[in-house]
């Protein structure tokens, strides 16, 4: 099969970008989308042209490095998979495929389809961790965790931080990512001591990075390669509300080792 | 606590709570209006009851205005931030299962606000210039036993809605309001964190159903007036 590729080319963050159209060489329909880009790039390199820069790493849907908006949907046409798990058999011979980078102020373009997603790391650094050592895996039933909480925490922990939620949201909101990270730790006993401090710190950092707010359109959930539920955003909002009600900790005068 | 007004999640709390208050008003207003079908006596008595208690009337009015102001303030602050969050648009954008109502909340809200201003000038302040009938609604009164008079709301509504342009704008605005609520009524629960997989789907369905009921309830009056008027003029 052959396809026409309409790709966003941009030298760096400061230069303007534009779409450029390429005809692909003959492709095997069982190639992944990234392998197709590899083949196109090989031809570009042979011609002495600059290859298309794109992010990729594990190529098995677990690292969250690949991105791209393919025909208007982050990670391509299917549900619950990443770009690297999208295969060329999902397209028809002769199709024109439009490939764009994730577009958000908080994800500046580095080159072509590669965007800088360090904003997510900074949100994680603001509170997406447990400050004390939690030790190795505890013995069974040493720390009781309700089954439903364990399941929900596991669902939230599926988030690979790819940023598709931001890319799909009409407001470029990072709420689904932040909600997954807040809920993942907030549902487990080890995460309780910092639960309310965490949600406040992570939401504050999210706002500082310049992500938009949630309009509950549900497009984040629809494009998430790990199918993280919109319910986690409600859970985060709930925790945030409780953290506002609790307020800042009381100042203690004297005492302690000052 | 200042985070309530500075953070995105906090502003959504403000939006949800004020939206809930305004939604309750919209339900109450429709139920009150529907007394139109009980005839002039019932409607005018209801109107007189609301207007004669000046202290409560202004409490309610000021309360509603504050709710509207906070709702509009949080909406505009968030809309500006949302727009700034994506400076370069996609060339090829798909809604990806976002409903039409959810994508157009700002636009439907703005048109509803324009309508509310018109509606207040039309029936509350009763500015003669906007009712297109050439008559002053302030002069429409009925005399009760013992020389006291009260405002004839029934007559005013019949005359007001007999103008097709006025009724048309009313029906359009109510349609947009119901579109707004078909998303907003369930989204407010999400914003306040009161939604999960158990009752979330019911909230979504309930919001759509409530929007349809409100739409039918609201348009019943102008449609009834227009149909009667039309029946009178064209044989």
Short mmCIF file of C-alpha atoms in Angstrom, two decimals, chain A residues 19 69 71-73 98 100-101 103-105 166-167 169-172 175 200 204 206-207 210 212-217 219 222-223 230-231 233-234 237-238 240-241 244 248, chain B residues 1 3-4 6-10 12-13 78 81-82 84-99 102-103 105 183 187 190-197:
data_model
loop_
_atom_site.label_atom_id
_atom_site.label_comp_id
_atom_site.label_asym_id
_atom_site.label_seq_id
_atom_site.Cartn_x
_atom_site.Cartn_y
_atom_site.Cartn_z
CA UNK A 19 2.48 21.27 6.47
CA UNK A 69 -2.29 13.75 16.34
CA UNK A 71 -6.23 12.64 11.38
CA UNK A 72 -7.53 14.78 14.23
CA UNK A 73 -7.16 12.19 16.99
CA UNK A 98 -2.62 14.34 8.39
CA UNK A 100 0.32 17.08 13.63
CA UNK A 101 2.17 17.55 16.90
CA UNK A 103 -0.79 21.48 20.38
CA UNK A 104 -0.74 23.22 23.75
CA UNK A 105 1.00 26.25 25.17
CA UNK A 166 -4.08 17.58 26.76
CA UNK A 167 -3.83 17.20 22.99
CA UNK A 169 -9.03 18.64 25.06
CA UNK A 170 -10.48 21.75 23.47
CA UNK A 171 -8.99 23.68 26.41
CA UNK A 172 -5.64 21.84 26.38
CA UNK A 175 -6.90 17.44 34.36
CA UNK A 200 -3.38 21.20 46.19
CA UNK A 204 -1.38 24.70 41.58
CA UNK A 206 -0.92 22.46 36.66
CA UNK A 207 -2.34 26.00 36.61
CA UNK A 210 -0.68 27.17 31.54
CA UNK A 212 -6.69 25.01 30.52
CA UNK A 213 -9.62 24.02 32.73
CA UNK A 214 -12.06 21.13 32.38
CA UNK A 215 -15.33 21.61 30.45
CA UNK A 216 -16.28 17.94 30.96
CA UNK A 217 -16.40 17.26 27.22
CA UNK A 219 -12.58 13.87 24.77
CA UNK A 222 -12.06 9.00 24.59
CA UNK A 223 -8.47 9.31 23.31
CA UNK A 230 -13.31 10.90 33.61
CA UNK A 231 -14.49 9.77 37.07
CA UNK A 233 -11.36 14.09 37.55
CA UNK A 234 -14.44 14.11 39.80
CA UNK A 237 -12.12 17.81 42.34
CA UNK A 238 -13.59 16.20 45.47
CA UNK A 240 -9.35 19.47 46.10
CA UNK A 241 -12.61 20.69 47.68
CA UNK A 244 -9.73 23.81 50.61
CA UNK A 248 -3.55 25.43 55.73
CA UNK B 1 -9.37 29.55 50.59
CA UNK B 3 -7.75 29.24 45.78
CA UNK B 4 -11.52 29.09 45.27
CA UNK B 6 -7.65 31.70 41.71
CA UNK B 7 -7.32 28.03 40.72
CA UNK B 8 -9.02 26.42 37.74
CA UNK B 9 -10.65 23.76 39.92
CA UNK B 10 -11.82 26.45 42.38
CA UNK B 12 -15.20 25.43 38.41
CA UNK B 13 -16.64 25.07 41.94
CA UNK B 78 -11.79 30.20 32.50
CA UNK B 81 -7.32 30.74 30.21
CA UNK B 82 -8.64 27.94 28.01
CA UNK B 84 -4.57 30.89 25.93
CA UNK B 85 -3.77 27.23 26.63
CA UNK B 86 -3.84 26.44 22.89
CA UNK B 87 -2.32 29.36 20.96
CA UNK B 88 -1.91 27.35 17.72
CA UNK B 89 -5.02 25.49 16.57
CA UNK B 90 -5.07 22.10 14.87
CA UNK B 91 -5.46 22.11 11.11
CA UNK B 92 -7.48 18.93 11.32
CA UNK B 93 -9.50 18.80 14.52
CA UNK B 94 -12.10 16.28 15.55
CA UNK B 95 -14.40 16.57 18.57
CA UNK B 96 -13.40 13.05 19.73
CA UNK B 97 -16.74 12.25 21.37
CA UNK B 98 -17.18 15.72 22.91
CA UNK B 99 -20.89 16.58 22.59
CA UNK B 102 -20.23 20.71 25.78
CA UNK B 103 -18.20 22.39 23.05
CA UNK B 105 -21.09 26.32 26.42
CA UNK B 183 -24.54 19.52 29.53
CA UNK B 187 -21.22 18.67 34.48
CA UNK B 190 -18.51 16.43 37.97
CA UNK B 191 -16.98 19.82 38.84
CA UNK B 192 -17.99 19.45 42.48
CA UNK B 193 -16.65 15.90 42.54
CA UNK B 194 -20.10 14.40 43.09
CA UNK B 195 -20.03 11.93 40.25
CA UNK B 196 -18.86 8.35 39.82
CA UNK B 197 -19.41 5.30 37.65
#
